[in-house]
Amino acid sequence: LEELHNRSEDLFFRMLLSDVKNMMPLIYTPTVGKACLDYSKIWNRPRGVFLNKHMKSRIKNVLDNVPNEEVDVIVVTDGSRILGLGDLGANGMGIPVGKLSLYVAAAGIDPSKTLPITLDLGTNNEELLKDDLYIGARHERLSAEEFTEFTDEFVKAVGQRWPSNTPLIQWEDFSTENAFFLLERHRKAAQSFNDDIQGTGSVILAGLLAGLRLNIIEQKERTGLEGGAADASASEVSASLVDQRVVFLGAGSAAVGVADMMVLCGAL
């Protein structure tokens, strides 16, 4: 599929749109995880932009070489926490590429106005550092201070490169601590969001609220309540989110994002 993508983007997306349901598992999860594990081995043509530590202080110059005069969405990762597979470094580029393909198929975004980016800032995966075929930077990850300086410059450079219509920046598959850090640091200064935290949180919250509404319907069917009595019962059940007991398996960015969204909804 990616070879077709390279040969004819029009034909690739035409095929994707012709059968979105069956194509989505091939374009993204679960197939994209396997693709990322083998990314350096199957990589034969660059797609997207790789930014490494040697580009610091000239990220804007690098982005000036991107031919897209208009970019609506950037999906960026540093490959530090790819799905449930851990630190895959530069091999994580499969995630931004796949996610943007979904945006084209599901949201109708112009593919020429999307840009996948990987911040190739090293990896702590010893197997990758020893792999002769690994396409990424062969050093351990930057310190927290260096990481902050680099990402600050990156966000600023994006705004400078596309000043009239600053792209949406989606932070994707960063380590938990950096995911929350980047979101909080840049959410007011740049048009950005984190799908793992906010996207997952929104979807799970929607499912929970839908489940509570389903409880109302089932209660009405069981009791046969009608009119005002039914409305009173429905109101009581729909307001019970704060009374739910929820167990989270793990405390990654997705789980914490779901918890934050539930707390926010309950507080409202």
mmCIF file of C-alpha atoms in Angstrom:
data_model
loop_
_atom_site.group_PDB
_atom_site.id
_atom_site.type_symbol
_atom_site.label_atom_id
_atom_site.label_comp_id
_atom_site.label_asym_id
_atom_site.label_seq_id
_atom_site.Cartn_x
_atom_site.Cartn_y
_atom_site.Cartn_z
ATOM 1 C CA LEU A 1 0.000 0.000 0.000
ATOM 2 C CA GLU A 2 2.802 2.415 0.832
ATOM 3 C CA GLU A 3 4.467 1.670 -2.496
ATOM 4 C CA LEU A 4 1.186 2.635 -4.171
ATOM 5 C CA HIS A 5 1.126 5.755 -1.982
ATOM 6 C CA ASN A 6 4.577 6.651 -3.296
ATOM 7 C CA ARG A 7 3.674 6.017 -6.953
ATOM 8 C CA SER A 8 0.252 7.662 -7.062
ATOM 9 C CA GLU A 9 -1.204 9.512 -4.089
ATOM 10 C CA ASP A 10 -4.483 10.020 -5.959
ATOM 11 C CA LEU A 11 -4.903 6.300 -6.607
ATOM 12 C CA PHE A 12 -3.879 5.431 -3.037
ATOM 13 C CA PHE A 13 -6.544 7.642 -1.479
ATOM 14 C CA ARG A 14 -9.126 6.637 -4.073
ATOM 15 C CA MET A 15 -8.664 3.027 -3.042
ATOM 16 C CA LEU A 16 -8.707 3.962 0.654
ATOM 17 C CA LEU A 17 -11.955 5.895 0.276
ATOM 18 C CA SER A 18 -13.561 3.086 -1.725
ATOM 19 C CA ASP A 19 -13.476 0.757 1.300
ATOM 20 C CA VAL A 20 -12.587 2.739 4.422
ATOM 21 C CA LYS A 21 -13.863 0.105 6.857
ATOM 22 C CA ASN A 22 -11.564 -2.642 5.591
ATOM 23 C CA MET A 23 -8.655 -0.357 4.757
ATOM 24 C CA MET A 24 -8.402 1.390 8.119
ATOM 25 C CA PRO A 25 -6.860 -1.615 9.949
ATOM 26 C CA LEU A 26 -4.214 -1.773 7.211
ATOM 27 C CA ILE A 27 -3.469 1.949 7.196
ATOM 28 C CA TYR A 28 -3.369 2.275 10.987
ATOM 29 C CA THR A 29 -3.785 -0.052 13.957
ATOM 30 C CA PRO A 30 -3.011 -2.884 14.202
ATOM 31 C CA THR A 31 -0.863 -3.034 11.055
ATOM 32 C CA VAL A 32 0.980 0.232 11.698
ATOM 33 C CA GLY A 33 2.552 -1.238 14.848
ATOM 34 C CA LYS A 34 4.215 -4.019 12.859
ATOM 35 C CA ALA A 35 5.252 -1.488 10.214
ATOM 36 C CA CYS A 36 6.946 0.681 12.852
ATOM 37 C CA LEU A 37 8.826 -2.279 14.302
ATOM 38 C CA ASP A 38 10.239 -3.001 10.846
ATOM 39 C CA TYR A 39 10.324 0.591 9.573
ATOM 40 C CA SER A 40 14.092 0.768 9.056
ATOM 41 C CA LYS A 41 14.046 -2.554 7.213
ATOM 42 C CA ILE A 42 11.185 -1.733 4.842
ATOM 43 C CA TRP A 43 11.991 1.968 4.399
ATOM 44 C CA ASN A 44 12.812 2.755 0.782
ATOM 45 C CA ARG A 45 11.586 6.282 0.217
ATOM 46 C CA PRO A 46 11.432 9.247 2.611
ATOM 47 C CA ARG A 47 8.019 10.532 3.576
ATOM 48 C CA GLY A 48 7.601 13.454 5.933
ATOM 49 C CA VAL A 49 10.280 15.455 7.719
ATOM 50 C CA PHE A 50 12.896 14.171 10.153
ATOM 51 C CA LEU A 51 14.367 16.792 12.492
ATOM 52 C CA ASN A 52 17.448 15.888 14.546
ATOM 53 C CA LYS A 53 19.471 17.648 17.239
ATOM 54 C CA HIS A 54 22.024 18.932 14.721
ATOM 55 C CA MET A 55 19.290 21.076 13.185
ATOM 56 C CA LYS A 56 18.813 23.054 16.375
ATOM 57 C CA SER A 57 18.891 26.831 15.769
ATOM 58 C CA ARG A 58 17.988 26.275 12.088
ATOM 59 C CA ILE A 59 14.716 24.335 12.206
ATOM 60 C CA LYS A 60 12.989 27.191 10.364
ATOM 61 C CA ASN A 61 15.525 26.877 7.534
ATOM 62 C CA VAL A 62 14.820 23.158 7.290
ATOM 63 C CA LEU A 63 11.064 23.725 7.170
ATOM 64 C CA ASP A 64 11.573 26.332 4.455
ATOM 65 C CA ASN A 65 12.587 23.413 2.223
ATOM 66 C CA VAL A 66 9.177 21.768 2.649
ATOM 67 C CA PRO A 67 7.391 22.360 -0.677
ATOM 68 C CA ASN A 68 3.898 22.590 0.837
ATOM 69 C CA GLU A 69 2.951 26.262 0.761
ATOM 70 C CA GLU A 70 -0.150 25.499 2.826
ATOM 71 C CA VAL A 71 -0.286 23.012 5.687
ATOM 72 C CA ASP A 72 -3.431 22.496 7.746
ATOM 73 C CA VAL A 73 -2.346 19.625 9.998
ATOM 74 C CA ILE A 74 0.999 18.425 11.317
ATOM 75 C CA VAL A 75 1.222 15.140 13.203
ATOM 76 C CA VAL A 76 4.531 15.009 15.068
ATOM 77 C CA THR A 77 6.123 12.327 17.232
ATOM 78 C CA ASP A 78 9.499 11.625 18.769
ATOM 79 C CA GLY A 79 8.867 7.875 18.722
ATOM 80 C CA SER A 80 9.400 7.551 22.463
ATOM 81 C CA ARG A 81 6.194 5.626 23.193
ATOM 82 C CA ILE A 82 4.761 4.108 20.033
ATOM 83 C CA LEU A 83 1.411 2.438 20.753
ATOM 84 C CA GLY A 84 2.226 -0.253 23.345
ATOM 85 C CA LEU A 85 5.591 -1.018 21.757
ATOM 86 C CA GLY A 86 7.800 1.413 23.650
ATOM 87 C CA ASP A 87 10.671 3.541 22.356
ATOM 88 C CA LEU A 88 11.029 3.022 18.599
ATOM 89 C CA GLY A 89 12.870 6.250 17.836
ATOM 90 C CA ALA A 90 12.798 7.312 14.185
ATOM 91 C CA ASN A 91 10.892 4.134 13.306
ATOM 92 C CA GLY A 92 7.865 5.858 14.799
ATOM 93 C CA MET A 93 7.403 7.870 11.591
ATOM 94 C CA GLY A 94 4.839 5.262 10.538
ATOM 95 C CA ILE A 95 2.448 6.737 13.103
ATOM 96 C CA PRO A 96 2.238 10.316 11.709
ATOM 97 C CA VAL A 97 2.045 8.959 8.151
ATOM 98 C CA GLY A 98 -0.774 6.548 9.029
ATOM 99 C CA LYS A 99 -2.692 8.995 11.206
ATOM 100 C CA LEU A 100 -2.719 11.648 8.491
ATOM 101 C CA SER A 101 -4.016 9.099 5.986
ATOM 102 C CA LEU A 102 -6.953 8.556 8.341
ATOM 103 C CA TYR A 103 -7.548 12.308 8.502
ATOM 104 C CA VAL A 104 -7.759 12.428 4.724
ATOM 105 C CA ALA A 105 -10.142 9.467 4.578
ATOM 106 C CA ALA A 106 -12.354 10.339 7.539
ATOM 107 C CA ALA A 107 -12.236 14.143 7.648
ATOM 108 C CA GLY A 108 -11.690 15.018 4.001
ATOM 109 C CA ILE A 109 -8.492 16.976 4.642
ATOM 110 C CA ASP A 110 -6.487 17.732 1.515
ATOM 111 C CA PRO A 111 -3.488 15.333 1.611
ATOM 112 C CA SER A 112 -1.256 18.037 0.138
ATOM 113 C CA LYS A 113 -1.965 20.118 3.254
ATOM 114 C CA THR A 114 -0.801 17.477 5.737
ATOM 115 C CA LEU A 115 2.731 17.002 7.022
ATOM 116 C CA PRO A 116 4.126 14.086 9.085
ATOM 117 C CA ILE A 117 7.132 15.027 11.218
ATOM 118 C CA THR A 118 9.420 12.995 13.453
ATOM 119 C CA LEU A 119 11.669 14.646 16.016
ATOM 120 C CA ASP A 120 14.609 12.271 15.710
ATOM 121 C CA LEU A 121 16.125 13.154 19.071
ATOM 122 C CA GLY A 122 17.719 9.806 19.805
ATOM 123 C CA THR A 123 16.469 6.614 21.400
ATOM 124 C CA ASN A 124 17.091 4.701 24.598
ATOM 125 C CA ASN A 125 16.336 1.434 22.820
ATOM 126 C CA GLU A 126 19.655 -0.434 22.877
ATOM 127 C CA GLU A 127 18.586 -2.844 20.144
ATOM 128 C CA LEU A 128 18.001 0.029 17.743
ATOM 129 C CA LEU A 129 21.285 1.725 18.627
ATOM 130 C CA LYS A 130 23.092 -1.499 17.731
ATOM 131 C CA ASP A 131 21.060 -2.136 14.565
ATOM 132 C CA ASP A 132 23.116 -1.384 11.433
ATOM 133 C CA LEU A 133 19.920 -0.756 9.457
ATOM 134 C CA TYR A 134 18.408 1.742 11.914
ATOM 135 C CA ILE A 135 17.686 4.993 10.051
ATOM 136 C CA GLY A 136 17.542 7.246 13.107
ATOM 137 C CA ALA A 137 20.066 9.221 15.150
ATOM 138 C CA ARG A 138 22.417 6.886 17.032
ATOM 139 C CA HIS A 139 22.553 8.443 20.468
ATOM 140 C CA GLU A 140 20.549 8.384 23.678
ATOM 141 C CA ARG A 141 17.644 10.747 24.094
ATOM 142 C CA LEU A 142 18.257 14.394 24.905
ATOM 143 C CA SER A 143 18.110 15.743 28.424
ATOM 144 C CA ALA A 144 14.881 17.421 29.567
ATOM 145 C CA GLU A 145 16.412 20.866 29.099
ATOM 146 C CA GLU A 146 17.649 20.096 25.575
ATOM 147 C CA PHE A 147 14.285 18.554 24.668
ATOM 148 C CA THR A 148 12.440 21.661 25.860
ATOM 149 C CA GLU A 149 14.700 24.005 23.902
ATOM 150 C CA PHE A 150 14.311 21.941 20.740
ATOM 151 C CA THR A 151 10.512 21.630 20.903
ATOM 152 C CA ASP A 152 10.150 25.340 21.735
ATOM 153 C CA GLU A 153 12.113 26.183 18.609
ATOM 154 C CA PHE A 154 10.083 23.679 16.587
ATOM 155 C CA VAL A 155 6.750 25.251 17.551
ATOM 156 C CA LYS A 156 8.087 28.723 16.834
ATOM 157 C CA ALA A 157 9.498 27.611 13.458
ATOM 158 C CA VAL A 158 6.148 26.134 12.379
ATOM 159 C CA GLY A 159 4.465 29.482 13.051
ATOM 160 C CA GLN A 160 7.164 31.329 11.127
ATOM 161 C CA ARG A 161 7.083 28.959 8.148
ATOM 162 C CA TRP A 162 3.306 29.160 7.729
ATOM 163 C CA PRO A 163 2.396 32.512 9.344
ATOM 164 C CA SER A 164 -0.854 33.242 7.487
ATOM 165 C CA ASN A 165 -2.489 29.914 8.322
ATOM 166 C CA THR A 166 -0.582 28.291 11.179
ATOM 167 C CA PRO A 167 -1.086 24.516 11.049
ATOM 168 C CA LEU A 168 -2.700 22.489 13.791
ATOM 169 C CA ILE A 169 0.040 20.565 15.604
ATOM 170 C CA GLN A 170 -0.945 17.156 16.919
ATOM 171 C CA TRP A 171 1.481 15.711 19.465
ATOM 172 C CA GLU A 172 1.475 11.959 18.941
ATOM 173 C CA ASP A 173 2.975 9.062 20.932
ATOM 174 C CA PHE A 174 5.363 10.965 23.165
ATOM 175 C CA SER A 175 6.335 9.492 26.526
ATOM 176 C CA THR A 176 3.708 10.182 29.188
ATOM 177 C CA GLU A 177 5.651 12.904 30.997
ATOM 178 C CA ASN A 178 6.538 14.719 27.770
ATOM 179 C CA ALA A 179 3.026 14.333 26.351
ATOM 180 C CA PHE A 180 1.488 16.280 29.227
ATOM 181 C CA PHE A 181 4.410 18.704 29.352
ATOM 182 C CA LEU A 182 4.149 19.639 25.663
ATOM 183 C CA LEU A 183 0.375 19.949 25.769
ATOM 184 C CA GLU A 184 0.413 22.310 28.733
ATOM 185 C CA ARG A 185 3.413 24.288 27.519
ATOM 186 C CA HIS A 186 2.116 25.033 24.024
ATOM 187 C CA ARG A 187 -1.667 24.730 24.125
ATOM 188 C CA LYS A 188 -2.183 28.498 24.585
ATOM 189 C CA ALA A 189 0.658 29.659 22.350
ATOM 190 C CA ALA A 190 0.020 27.300 19.434
ATOM 191 C CA GLN A 191 -2.899 25.524 17.840
ATOM 192 C CA SER A 192 -2.144 22.077 19.223
ATOM 193 C CA PHE A 193 -3.638 19.030 20.899
ATOM 194 C CA ASN A 194 -2.707 15.528 21.983
ATOM 195 C CA ASP A 195 -4.811 12.741 20.540
ATOM 196 C CA ASP A 196 -3.689 10.163 23.130
ATOM 197 C CA ILE A 197 -4.792 12.416 25.985
ATOM 198 C CA GLN A 198 -7.654 14.505 24.630
ATOM 199 C CA GLY A 199 -8.909 12.382 21.727
ATOM 200 C CA THR A 200 -9.042 9.146 23.705
ATOM 201 C CA GLY A 201 -10.461 10.965 26.707
ATOM 202 C CA SER A 202 -13.288 12.460 24.640
ATOM 203 C CA VAL A 203 -14.235 9.169 22.993
ATOM 204 C CA ILE A 204 -14.250 7.171 26.239
ATOM 205 C CA LEU A 205 -16.212 9.896 28.018
ATOM 206 C CA ALA A 206 -18.760 9.882 25.191
ATOM 207 C CA GLY A 207 -19.113 6.111 25.571
ATOM 208 C CA LEU A 208 -19.582 6.413 29.310
ATOM 209 C CA LEU A 209 -22.237 9.118 28.973
ATOM 210 C CA ALA A 210 -23.992 7.056 26.302
ATOM 211 C CA GLY A 211 -23.962 4.097 28.680
ATOM 212 C CA LEU A 212 -25.568 6.177 31.404
ATOM 213 C CA ARG A 213 -28.274 7.264 28.986
ATOM 214 C CA LEU A 214 -28.807 3.630 28.050
ATOM 215 C CA ASN A 215 -29.383 2.955 31.750
ATOM 216 C CA ILE A 216 -32.201 5.499 31.626
ATOM 217 C CA ILE A 217 -33.853 3.713 28.705
ATOM 218 C CA GLU A 218 -33.494 0.325 30.353
ATOM 219 C CA GLN A 219 -34.847 1.661 33.618
ATOM 220 C CA LYS A 220 -37.874 3.111 31.877
ATOM 221 C CA GLU A 221 -38.485 -0.190 30.084
ATOM 222 C CA ARG A 222 -38.235 -2.129 33.334
ATOM 223 C CA THR A 223 -40.454 0.112 35.387
ATOM 224 C CA GLY A 224 -42.833 1.278 32.670
ATOM 225 C CA LEU A 225 -42.570 4.836 33.964
ATOM 226 C CA GLU A 226 -44.062 7.554 31.787
ATOM 227 C CA GLY A 227 -44.407 11.301 31.782
ATOM 228 C CA GLY A 228 -43.075 13.295 34.696
ATOM 229 C CA ALA A 229 -42.032 10.267 36.731
ATOM 230 C CA ALA A 230 -39.895 9.037 33.849
ATOM 231 C CA ASP A 231 -38.328 12.452 33.391
ATOM 232 C CA ALA A 232 -37.460 12.627 37.085
ATOM 233 C CA SER A 233 -35.890 9.185 36.972
ATOM 234 C CA ALA A 234 -33.927 10.059 33.834
ATOM 235 C CA SER A 235 -32.618 13.233 35.426
ATOM 236 C CA GLU A 236 -31.451 11.334 38.466
ATOM 237 C CA VAL A 237 -29.574 8.734 36.418
ATOM 238 C CA SER A 238 -28.033 11.211 33.948
ATOM 239 C CA ALA A 239 -26.530 13.181 36.814
ATOM 240 C CA SER A 240 -24.839 10.144 38.334
ATOM 241 C CA LEU A 241 -21.457 10.379 36.558
ATOM 242 C CA VAL A 242 -19.827 11.647 39.746
ATOM 243 C CA ASP A 243 -21.093 8.573 41.562
ATOM 244 C CA GLN A 244 -19.435 6.039 39.232
ATOM 245 C CA ARG A 245 -16.477 3.928 40.325
ATOM 246 C CA VAL A 246 -13.976 3.549 37.506
ATOM 247 C CA VAL A 247 -10.889 1.337 37.479
ATOM 248 C CA PHE A 248 -7.967 2.211 35.185
ATOM 249 C CA LEU A 249 -5.470 -0.447 34.145
ATOM 250 C CA GLY A 250 -2.259 1.568 34.020
ATOM 251 C CA ALA A 251 -1.599 5.301 34.178
ATOM 252 C CA GLY A 252 -0.327 6.198 30.719
ATOM 253 C CA SER A 253 -1.254 9.353 28.859
ATOM 254 C CA ALA A 254 -4.480 7.807 27.508
ATOM 255 C CA ALA A 255 -5.722 6.584 30.908
ATOM 256 C CA VAL A 256 -4.887 9.871 32.625
ATOM 257 C CA GLY A 257 -6.518 11.756 29.751
ATOM 258 C CA VAL A 258 -9.714 9.756 30.236
ATOM 259 C CA ALA A 259 -9.624 10.448 33.977
ATOM 260 C CA ASP A 260 -9.092 14.173 33.426
ATOM 261 C CA MET A 261 -11.982 14.327 30.968
ATOM 262 C CA MET A 262 -14.287 12.516 33.388
ATOM 263 C CA VAL A 263 -13.334 14.848 36.228
ATOM 264 C CA LEU A 264 -13.910 17.881 34.003
ATOM 265 C CA CYS A 265 -17.311 16.588 32.926
ATOM 266 C CA GLY A 266 -18.289 15.746 36.496
ATOM 267 C CA ALA A 267 -17.220 19.193 37.678
ATOM 268 C CA LEU A 268 -19.385 20.826 35.013
#
